[in-house]
Amino acid sequence: MTERTSQPSSPPATEAPASEARASGPLASGLRLTVDLTALGRNWKKLAAMAEGAECAGVVKADAYGLGIDRVVPALSAAGCRTFFVALPEEGVRVREFAPDAAIYVLCGFLSDLVVHYSEAKLRPVLGFRDEVEAWAGSMPGAPSALHVDTGMNRLGVTLEEAEALSADPLIERAGVELVISHLACADEPEHPLTARQRARFSEMRELFPGKRLSLANSAGVHLGPHYHYDLVRPGIAVYGGASHPFAEMETVVTAEARVLQVRDVPAGEAVGYGAVQTVHRDSRIAVLGAGYADGYQRAASAVGPRNARVRIGNHIAPLLGRVSMDLMAIDVTDLPEEEVRPGVWAELFGPHVAVDSVAAAAGTIGYELLTGLSRRATRIYRDETSG
Ligand SMILES: *Cc1c(COP(=O)(O)O)cnc(C)c1O
């Protein structure tokens, strides 16, 4: 990152002109998300190295887990990623803008009324039932696709019996199937018996579909080891620094911050925020931060739940107080040094010191939901050391 400096010859300004004010940084007053694209690229390379021998794809559904397809796809391409998975064809069309030569798979399958979009953006549907395979073969004969085989999740995909029948059917070639995938239901609980059962069932695809590439592993599956890697791995959350990677440290990619708007004293016995759901039991000092559930910081993470979310301010951790409101949240800073908590100071809601998954857990959910629910109001700032 380079910083612009002013010309030495310019006269000393008493008041910064508007252009300089603009140069001081993007307008970010509410939730500020800093996305470290360099760390993202390193995470992807780490996963690719772990899966050595298999190709490593990038899963960029839901606008790259809330971080922005327009910035994440070029960063992953620069890191070496050549295959992307999205959920929807419109996401695939967007990825195509930024990855003209990549293979783009659409996990929701083939929606035949939208065939023109698949055709124009060269999208590859992941086909999950026989009629859908036939529809693709009929509309786009020979165009590449993938077949989804259900090995125990009972969501999308053909059954093992249907896979066996299809394997002997010329339809598979007319439909351009070149990749066979399945999805693990419990890969983040390695001891779960279903994980090994799914792997055993999936391994039968080697004999059923000789010459086709196979793919089973999501992020947690990459961490399960080489038996789960087959020909292609499909990590999502671990690329973004989320917690579904119990066996290796991924770097933090997203840091969410909000600034202190006001610091106030609240006498013992008074309640804080909507519903007066939390009363302070000592004379307290609270800081009110300028972000709330409208930014995607979940209301369920409020201090009244079983697990209280925390923020980091200065070098200290402070708990939430009362309910998260639409645009505001309060934290208890009674025990923090006064000089470190002033209006304008930024607090980390999640990032390198407060795990996104700990906030999600306080809200009774997972990091995936918190990331993909970050709202459009939040300002996204991208850092990329590789592109100056
Ligand atoms: C979302 C998804 C992935 C990526 O999962 P992570 O847990 O984020 O790594 C891989 N494969 C399929 C089919 C998916 O739906």
Short mmCIF file of C-alpha atoms and ligand atoms in Angstrom, two decimals:
data_model
loop_
_atom_site.label_atom_id
_atom_site.label_comp_id
_atom_site.label_asym_id
_atom_site.label_seq_id
_atom_site.Cartn_x
_atom_site.Cartn_y
_atom_site.Cartn_z
CA MET A 1 0.00 0.00 0.00
CA THR A 2 1.36 3.39 -0.92
CA GLU A 3 0.27 6.63 0.64
CA ARG A 4 -0.23 9.82 -1.33
CA THR A 5 1.68 12.76 0.04
CA SER A 6 1.04 16.40 -0.77
CA GLN A 7 3.36 18.39 -3.03
CA PRO A 8 6.15 20.07 -1.06
CA SER A 9 5.56 23.30 -3.03
CA SER A 10 1.89 23.60 -2.09
CA PRO A 11 1.17 26.46 0.30
CA PRO A 12 0.23 25.57 3.86
CA ALA A 13 -3.54 25.30 3.95
CA THR A 14 -5.50 26.67 6.84
CA GLU A 15 -8.46 24.55 5.90
CA ALA A 16 -8.22 21.29 3.97
CA PRO A 17 -9.79 21.66 0.51
CA ALA A 18 -12.51 19.22 -0.40
CA SER A 19 -10.18 17.16 -2.58
CA GLU A 20 -7.84 16.59 0.35
CA ALA A 21 -10.72 15.70 2.60
CA ARG A 22 -11.68 13.06 0.08
CA ALA A 23 -8.13 11.76 0.00
CA SER A 24 -8.29 11.16 3.75
CA GLY A 25 -10.21 7.94 3.14
CA PRO A 26 -13.52 6.52 2.10
CA LEU A 27 -16.68 7.73 3.77
CA ALA A 28 -17.17 5.12 6.46
CA SER A 29 -19.08 6.07 9.57
CA GLY A 30 -21.05 2.96 10.39
CA LEU A 31 -19.85 -0.60 10.09
CA ARG A 32 -16.46 -0.64 8.36
CA LEU A 33 -15.35 -3.91 6.84
CA THR A 34 -11.72 -4.20 5.90
CA VAL A 35 -11.13 -7.11 3.57
CA ASP A 36 -7.53 -8.28 3.31
CA LEU A 37 -7.28 -9.70 -0.20
CA THR A 38 -3.63 -10.60 0.30
CA ALA A 39 -4.53 -12.81 3.28
CA LEU A 40 -7.38 -14.27 1.22
CA GLY A 41 -4.92 -15.25 -1.52
CA ARG A 42 -2.56 -16.77 1.04
CA ASN A 43 -5.39 -18.79 2.61
CA TRP A 44 -6.36 -20.15 -0.80
CA LYS A 45 -2.72 -21.08 -1.55
CA LYS A 46 -2.44 -22.81 1.83
CA LEU A 47 -5.54 -24.89 1.05
CA ALA A 48 -4.24 -25.64 -2.44
CA ALA A 49 -0.97 -26.86 -0.89
CA MET A 50 -2.85 -29.02 1.64
CA ALA A 51 -4.76 -30.62 -1.23
CA GLU A 52 -1.64 -31.09 -3.35
CA GLY A 53 -2.32 -33.50 -6.17
CA ALA A 54 -5.88 -32.24 -6.50
CA GLU A 55 -7.00 -28.99 -8.08
CA CYS A 56 -8.21 -26.33 -5.65
CA ALA A 57 -11.34 -24.40 -6.66
CA GLY A 58 -12.85 -21.38 -4.93
CA VAL A 59 -16.45 -21.25 -3.71
CA VAL A 60 -17.75 -17.70 -4.22
CA LYS A 61 -21.50 -18.11 -3.77
CA ALA A 62 -23.50 -15.44 -1.94
CA ASP A 63 -21.29 -12.66 -3.33
CA ALA A 64 -18.15 -14.43 -2.15
CA TYR A 65 -19.54 -15.01 1.36
CA GLY A 66 -20.58 -11.38 1.60
CA LEU A 67 -17.20 -9.91 0.70
CA GLY A 68 -17.77 -9.02 -2.97
CA ILE A 69 -17.36 -11.18 -6.08
CA ASP A 70 -15.85 -8.19 -7.93
CA ARG A 71 -12.83 -8.10 -5.60
CA VAL A 72 -12.58 -11.68 -4.39
CA VAL A 73 -12.63 -13.38 -7.82
CA PRO A 74 -9.71 -11.31 -9.23
CA ALA A 75 -7.75 -11.91 -6.01
CA LEU A 76 -8.33 -15.68 -6.19
CA SER A 77 -7.49 -15.69 -9.91
CA ALA A 78 -4.23 -13.91 -9.14
CA ALA A 79 -3.49 -16.57 -6.53
CA GLY A 80 -3.95 -19.25 -9.21
CA CYS A 81 -7.59 -20.29 -8.88
CA ARG A 82 -9.09 -21.44 -12.20
CA THR A 83 -12.38 -23.03 -11.11
CA PHE A 84 -15.21 -21.32 -9.24
CA PHE A 85 -18.43 -22.57 -7.71
CA VAL A 86 -21.49 -20.36 -7.25
CA ALA A 87 -25.00 -21.18 -6.09
CA LEU A 88 -26.97 -19.31 -8.76
CA PRO A 89 -26.63 -18.57 -12.47
CA GLU A 90 -26.74 -14.80 -11.82
CA GLU A 91 -23.75 -15.20 -9.54
CA GLY A 92 -22.03 -17.16 -12.29
CA VAL A 93 -22.69 -14.37 -14.79
CA ARG A 94 -21.07 -11.93 -12.36
CA VAL A 95 -18.04 -14.20 -11.81
CA ARG A 96 -17.62 -14.46 -15.59
CA GLU A 97 -17.10 -10.66 -15.77
CA PHE A 98 -13.99 -11.05 -13.63
CA ALA A 99 -12.74 -14.47 -14.71
CA PRO A 100 -13.05 -14.70 -18.51
CA ASP A 101 -11.31 -18.08 -18.80
CA ALA A 102 -12.28 -19.87 -15.59
CA ALA A 103 -14.56 -22.89 -15.27
CA ILE A 104 -17.69 -21.76 -13.40
CA TYR A 105 -20.01 -24.35 -11.85
CA VAL A 106 -23.55 -23.51 -10.74
CA LEU A 107 -24.51 -25.62 -7.72
CA CYS A 108 -28.27 -25.07 -7.97
CA GLY A 109 -28.21 -26.89 -11.31
CA PHE A 110 -29.82 -26.10 -14.64
CA LEU A 111 -32.84 -23.77 -14.67
CA SER A 112 -33.87 -24.37 -18.25
CA ASP A 113 -35.79 -21.10 -18.74
CA LEU A 114 -32.49 -19.29 -18.14
CA VAL A 115 -30.52 -21.30 -20.71
CA VAL A 116 -29.37 -18.19 -22.57
CA HIS A 117 -27.47 -17.04 -19.49
CA TYR A 118 -25.75 -20.40 -19.06
CA SER A 119 -24.84 -20.30 -22.72
CA GLU A 120 -23.59 -16.70 -22.88
CA ALA A 121 -21.54 -16.91 -19.67
CA LYS A 122 -20.40 -20.48 -20.34
CA LEU A 123 -21.74 -21.71 -17.02
CA ARG A 124 -21.56 -25.36 -16.08
CA PRO A 125 -24.58 -26.62 -14.16
CA VAL A 126 -24.19 -29.19 -11.41
CA LEU A 127 -26.98 -31.57 -12.41
CA GLY A 128 -28.87 -33.38 -9.68
CA PHE A 129 -31.66 -35.46 -11.22
CA ARG A 130 -32.21 -37.37 -14.41
CA ASP A 131 -34.73 -35.02 -16.05
CA GLU A 132 -32.34 -32.16 -15.43
CA VAL A 133 -29.49 -34.09 -17.08
CA GLU A 134 -31.77 -34.69 -20.06
CA ALA A 135 -32.82 -31.04 -20.22
CA TRP A 136 -29.17 -29.91 -20.30
CA ALA A 137 -28.27 -32.50 -22.94
CA GLY A 138 -31.25 -31.33 -25.00
CA SER A 139 -30.57 -27.58 -24.69
CA MET A 140 -26.78 -27.54 -24.71
CA PRO A 141 -25.62 -30.87 -26.16
CA GLY A 142 -22.04 -31.64 -25.23
CA ALA A 143 -21.53 -28.44 -23.21
CA PRO A 144 -19.61 -29.19 -20.01
CA SER A 145 -21.46 -29.93 -16.79
CA ALA A 146 -21.10 -31.77 -13.50
CA LEU A 147 -23.21 -34.49 -11.91
CA HIS A 148 -24.14 -34.23 -8.25
CA VAL A 149 -24.44 -37.58 -6.47
CA ASP A 150 -26.11 -37.65 -3.08
CA THR A 151 -24.12 -39.78 -0.67
CA GLY A 152 -26.14 -39.19 2.46
CA MET A 153 -27.03 -35.53 2.86
CA ASN A 154 -30.38 -35.91 1.13
CA ARG A 155 -30.40 -32.45 -0.32
CA LEU A 156 -29.45 -32.13 -4.00
CA GLY A 157 -28.15 -34.91 -6.22
CA VAL A 158 -29.03 -38.23 -7.82
CA THR A 159 -29.23 -41.31 -5.61
CA LEU A 160 -26.55 -44.00 -5.80
CA GLU A 161 -28.97 -46.21 -7.77
CA GLU A 162 -29.66 -43.41 -10.23
CA ALA A 163 -25.93 -42.76 -10.55
CA GLU A 164 -25.37 -46.40 -11.38
CA ALA A 165 -28.08 -46.35 -14.04
CA LEU A 166 -26.73 -43.11 -15.52
CA SER A 167 -23.18 -44.42 -15.62
CA ALA A 168 -24.14 -46.91 -18.33
CA ASP A 169 -26.20 -44.37 -20.27
CA PRO A 170 -24.88 -42.41 -23.27
CA LEU A 171 -26.88 -39.49 -21.89
CA ILE A 172 -23.94 -38.74 -19.60
CA GLU A 173 -21.75 -37.89 -22.61
CA ARG A 174 -24.48 -35.92 -24.39
CA ALA A 175 -24.87 -33.89 -21.19
CA GLY A 176 -21.13 -33.16 -21.16
CA VAL A 177 -20.64 -34.49 -17.63
CA GLU A 178 -16.96 -34.22 -16.82
CA LEU A 179 -17.01 -33.82 -13.07
CA VAL A 180 -18.86 -35.88 -10.44
CA ILE A 181 -19.36 -34.22 -7.07
CA SER A 182 -20.91 -34.97 -3.70
CA HIS A 183 -21.17 -32.86 -0.55
CA LEU A 184 -20.28 -33.80 3.03
CA ALA A 185 -22.97 -33.16 5.63
CA CYS A 186 -20.78 -33.31 8.76
CA ALA A 187 -17.21 -32.71 7.61
CA ASP A 188 -16.67 -30.30 10.51
CA GLU A 189 -17.34 -33.16 12.96
CA PRO A 190 -14.66 -35.61 11.77
CA GLU A 191 -15.75 -38.31 14.21
CA HIS A 192 -19.28 -38.31 12.83
CA PRO A 193 -19.91 -41.75 11.26
CA LEU A 194 -21.71 -40.25 8.27
CA THR A 195 -18.46 -38.65 7.03
CA ALA A 196 -16.68 -41.97 6.47
CA ARG A 197 -19.87 -43.51 5.08
CA GLN A 198 -20.20 -40.72 2.52
CA ARG A 199 -16.58 -41.18 1.50
CA ALA A 200 -17.04 -44.93 1.03
CA ARG A 201 -20.12 -44.37 -1.11
CA PHE A 202 -18.41 -41.67 -3.13
CA SER A 203 -15.40 -43.86 -3.85
CA GLU A 204 -17.67 -46.14 -5.88
CA MET A 205 -17.90 -43.32 -8.44
CA ARG A 206 -14.34 -44.09 -9.56
CA GLU A 207 -15.50 -47.37 -11.11
CA LEU A 208 -18.89 -46.04 -12.24
CA PHE A 209 -17.47 -43.01 -14.02
CA PRO A 210 -13.96 -43.87 -15.18
CA GLY A 211 -12.19 -40.90 -16.69
CA LYS A 212 -14.42 -38.35 -14.93
CA ARG A 213 -12.98 -36.06 -12.30
CA LEU A 214 -14.30 -36.43 -8.76
CA SER A 215 -14.83 -33.79 -6.06
CA LEU A 216 -16.04 -34.25 -2.48
CA ALA A 217 -14.32 -31.87 -0.07
CA ASN A 218 -15.46 -28.46 1.18
CA SER A 219 -13.15 -26.55 3.59
CA ALA A 220 -13.55 -29.01 6.43
CA GLY A 221 -13.17 -31.86 3.95
CA VAL A 222 -9.79 -30.50 2.82
CA HIS A 223 -8.70 -30.76 6.44
CA LEU A 224 -9.82 -34.39 6.66
CA GLY A 225 -6.80 -35.39 4.58
CA PRO A 226 -5.84 -36.80 1.19
CA HIS A 227 -8.49 -39.56 1.22
CA TYR A 228 -11.07 -36.84 0.87
CA HIS A 229 -9.39 -34.75 -1.84
CA TYR A 230 -9.97 -36.80 -5.03
CA ASP A 231 -9.35 -34.60 -8.11
CA LEU A 232 -10.78 -31.25 -7.04
CA VAL A 233 -11.48 -29.62 -3.67
CA ARG A 234 -14.06 -26.87 -3.10
CA PRO A 235 -13.20 -24.74 -0.07
CA GLY A 236 -15.30 -21.68 0.78
CA ILE A 237 -15.33 -20.56 4.41
CA ALA A 238 -11.66 -21.37 5.11
CA VAL A 239 -10.58 -19.10 2.23
CA TYR A 240 -12.42 -16.28 4.01
CA GLY A 241 -10.81 -17.06 7.37
CA GLY A 242 -13.93 -18.60 8.93
CA ALA A 243 -13.71 -21.28 11.58
CA SER A 244 -14.62 -24.41 9.70
CA HIS A 245 -11.00 -25.45 9.75
CA PRO A 246 -10.29 -26.96 13.13
CA PHE A 247 -6.92 -28.37 12.08
CA ALA A 248 -5.05 -25.44 10.54
CA GLU A 249 -4.83 -21.75 11.17
CA MET A 250 -6.20 -19.61 8.41
CA GLU A 251 -5.50 -15.89 8.37
CA THR A 252 -8.15 -13.36 9.24
CA VAL A 253 -9.57 -11.84 6.06
CA VAL A 254 -12.40 -9.63 7.34
CA THR A 255 -12.20 -7.08 10.12
CA ALA A 256 -15.46 -5.38 11.12
CA GLU A 257 -15.26 -2.16 13.09
CA ALA A 258 -17.60 0.51 14.39
CA ARG A 259 -16.71 3.80 15.95
CA VAL A 260 -17.57 5.13 19.36
CA LEU A 261 -20.24 7.82 18.99
CA GLN A 262 -20.71 8.69 22.63
CA VAL A 263 -19.38 7.68 26.05
CA ARG A 264 -21.71 8.09 29.02
CA ASP A 265 -22.10 7.25 32.68
CA VAL A 266 -24.96 5.05 33.73
CA PRO A 267 -25.73 4.88 37.47
CA ALA A 268 -26.28 1.51 39.14
CA GLY A 269 -29.87 0.37 38.80
CA GLU A 270 -30.44 1.95 35.38
CA ALA A 271 -31.17 -0.13 32.29
CA VAL A 272 -29.51 0.18 28.88
CA GLY A 273 -31.24 0.09 25.50
CA TYR A 274 -34.51 -1.22 24.05
CA GLY A 275 -36.75 -3.21 26.31
CA ALA A 276 -34.65 -2.20 29.32
CA VAL A 277 -33.58 -5.82 29.30
CA GLN A 278 -30.29 -5.30 31.08
CA THR A 279 -29.77 -3.33 34.26
CA VAL A 280 -26.30 -2.35 35.40
CA HIS A 281 -25.45 -3.38 38.94
CA ARG A 282 -22.71 -0.84 39.51
CA ASP A 283 -22.07 2.70 38.41
CA SER A 284 -20.96 2.10 34.85
CA ARG A 285 -19.45 3.79 31.88
CA ILE A 286 -20.77 2.72 28.51
CA ALA A 287 -19.69 3.45 24.97
CA VAL A 288 -22.28 3.58 22.21
CA LEU A 289 -21.02 2.26 18.85
CA GLY A 290 -22.35 3.28 15.45
CA ALA A 291 -23.33 -0.11 14.05
CA GLY A 292 -26.25 -2.43 14.60
CA TYR A 293 -28.33 -5.19 13.16
CA ALA A 294 -29.06 -3.20 9.99
CA ASP A 295 -25.39 -3.70 9.19
CA GLY A 296 -25.67 -7.43 9.71
CA TYR A 297 -24.39 -7.56 13.29
CA GLN A 298 -27.06 -9.87 14.58
CA ARG A 299 -29.52 -8.68 17.19
CA ALA A 300 -29.47 -12.15 18.68
CA ALA A 301 -25.87 -11.46 19.79
CA SER A 302 -27.30 -9.01 22.36
CA ALA A 303 -26.02 -9.19 25.91
CA VAL A 304 -29.20 -10.87 27.13
CA GLY A 305 -28.56 -14.17 25.38
CA PRO A 306 -26.81 -17.15 26.95
CA ARG A 307 -23.48 -16.09 25.46
CA ASN A 308 -22.52 -12.45 25.47
CA ALA A 309 -20.70 -11.13 22.42
CA ARG A 310 -17.62 -9.02 23.00
CA VAL A 311 -15.77 -6.32 21.12
CA ARG A 312 -12.17 -5.21 21.26
CA ILE A 313 -11.37 -1.57 21.89
CA GLY A 314 -7.83 -0.32 22.33
CA ASN A 315 -6.09 -3.37 23.71
CA HIS A 316 -9.08 -4.44 25.76
CA ILE A 317 -12.09 -6.65 25.44
CA ALA A 318 -15.46 -5.19 26.39
CA PRO A 319 -18.82 -6.98 26.59
CA LEU A 320 -22.03 -5.85 24.91
CA LEU A 321 -24.63 -4.29 27.15
CA GLY A 322 -28.38 -4.54 26.47
CA ARG A 323 -29.88 -5.13 23.05
CA VAL A 324 -28.24 -4.50 19.72
CA SER A 325 -30.43 -1.93 17.95
CA MET A 326 -30.74 -1.12 14.25
CA ASP A 327 -27.85 1.33 14.05
CA LEU A 328 -26.33 1.27 17.53
CA MET A 329 -24.99 -1.02 20.19
CA ALA A 330 -23.70 -0.36 23.69
CA ILE A 331 -20.64 -1.84 25.35
CA ASP A 332 -19.55 -1.80 28.97
CA VAL A 333 -16.25 0.09 29.25
CA THR A 334 -16.29 0.69 33.01
CA ASP A 335 -13.07 -1.28 33.48
CA LEU A 336 -11.22 0.26 30.54
CA PRO A 337 -8.80 3.22 30.73
CA GLU A 338 -10.81 6.36 29.97
CA GLU A 339 -8.30 7.77 27.52
CA GLU A 340 -8.67 4.74 25.27
CA VAL A 341 -12.42 5.04 24.86
CA ARG A 342 -13.35 8.34 23.25
CA PRO A 343 -15.77 9.36 20.51
CA GLY A 344 -14.26 8.54 17.13
CA VAL A 345 -12.22 5.56 18.32
CA TRP A 346 -12.89 2.40 16.32
CA ALA A 347 -13.81 -0.85 18.05
CA GLU A 348 -13.28 -4.28 16.49
CA LEU A 349 -16.57 -6.19 16.34
CA PHE A 350 -14.84 -9.17 14.79
CA GLY A 351 -11.50 -9.70 13.14
CA PRO A 352 -8.04 -10.75 14.32
CA HIS A 353 -8.86 -10.49 18.05
CA VAL A 354 -12.54 -11.37 18.13
CA ALA A 355 -13.32 -14.44 16.03
CA VAL A 356 -16.27 -14.01 13.67
CA ASP A 357 -17.46 -17.40 14.85
CA SER A 358 -17.51 -16.28 18.49
CA VAL A 359 -19.91 -13.45 17.59
CA ALA A 360 -21.94 -15.87 15.50
CA ALA A 361 -22.04 -18.33 18.42
CA ALA A 362 -23.32 -15.57 20.72
CA ALA A 363 -26.12 -15.07 18.20
CA GLY A 364 -26.82 -18.80 18.11
CA THR A 365 -25.55 -19.19 14.56
CA ILE A 366 -22.40 -19.81 12.51
CA GLY A 367 -19.82 -17.54 10.90
CA TYR A 368 -21.21 -18.36 7.45
CA GLU A 369 -24.53 -16.72 8.30
CA LEU A 370 -22.91 -13.67 9.88
CA LEU A 371 -20.63 -13.09 6.86
CA THR A 372 -23.28 -13.66 4.20
CA GLY A 373 -25.70 -11.46 6.15
CA LEU A 374 -23.42 -8.41 6.29
CA SER A 375 -25.52 -5.66 4.80
CA ARG A 376 -24.95 -3.42 1.84
CA ARG A 377 -24.86 -0.43 4.17
CA ALA A 378 -21.51 -1.54 5.59
CA THR A 379 -18.54 0.09 3.89
CA ARG A 380 -16.15 -2.43 2.40
CA ILE A 381 -12.50 -1.42 2.18
CA TYR A 382 -10.09 -3.69 0.32
CA ARG A 383 -6.41 -4.10 1.03
CA ASP A 384 -4.21 -5.74 -1.52
CA GLU A 385 -0.46 -5.58 -1.05
CA THR A 386 0.19 -7.40 -4.30
CA SER A 387 -1.34 -4.64 -6.45
CA GLY A 388 0.26 -1.60 -4.74
C1 LIG B 1 -20.94 -24.05 0.06
C2 LIG B 1 -20.42 -25.27 -0.54
C3 LIG B 1 -19.06 -25.58 -0.48
C4 LIG B 1 -18.08 -24.78 0.35
O1 LIG B 1 -18.29 -25.09 1.71
P1 LIG B 1 -17.39 -24.49 2.89
O2 LIG B 1 -17.86 -25.19 4.09
O3 LIG B 1 -17.69 -23.02 2.91
O4 LIG B 1 -15.98 -24.75 2.54
C5 LIG B 1 -18.60 -26.68 -1.18
N1 LIG B 1 -19.46 -27.46 -1.88
C6 LIG B 1 -20.80 -27.22 -1.93
C7 LIG B 1 -21.67 -28.15 -2.70
C8 LIG B 1 -21.32 -26.14 -1.25
O5 LIG B 1 -22.64 -25.91 -1.28
#
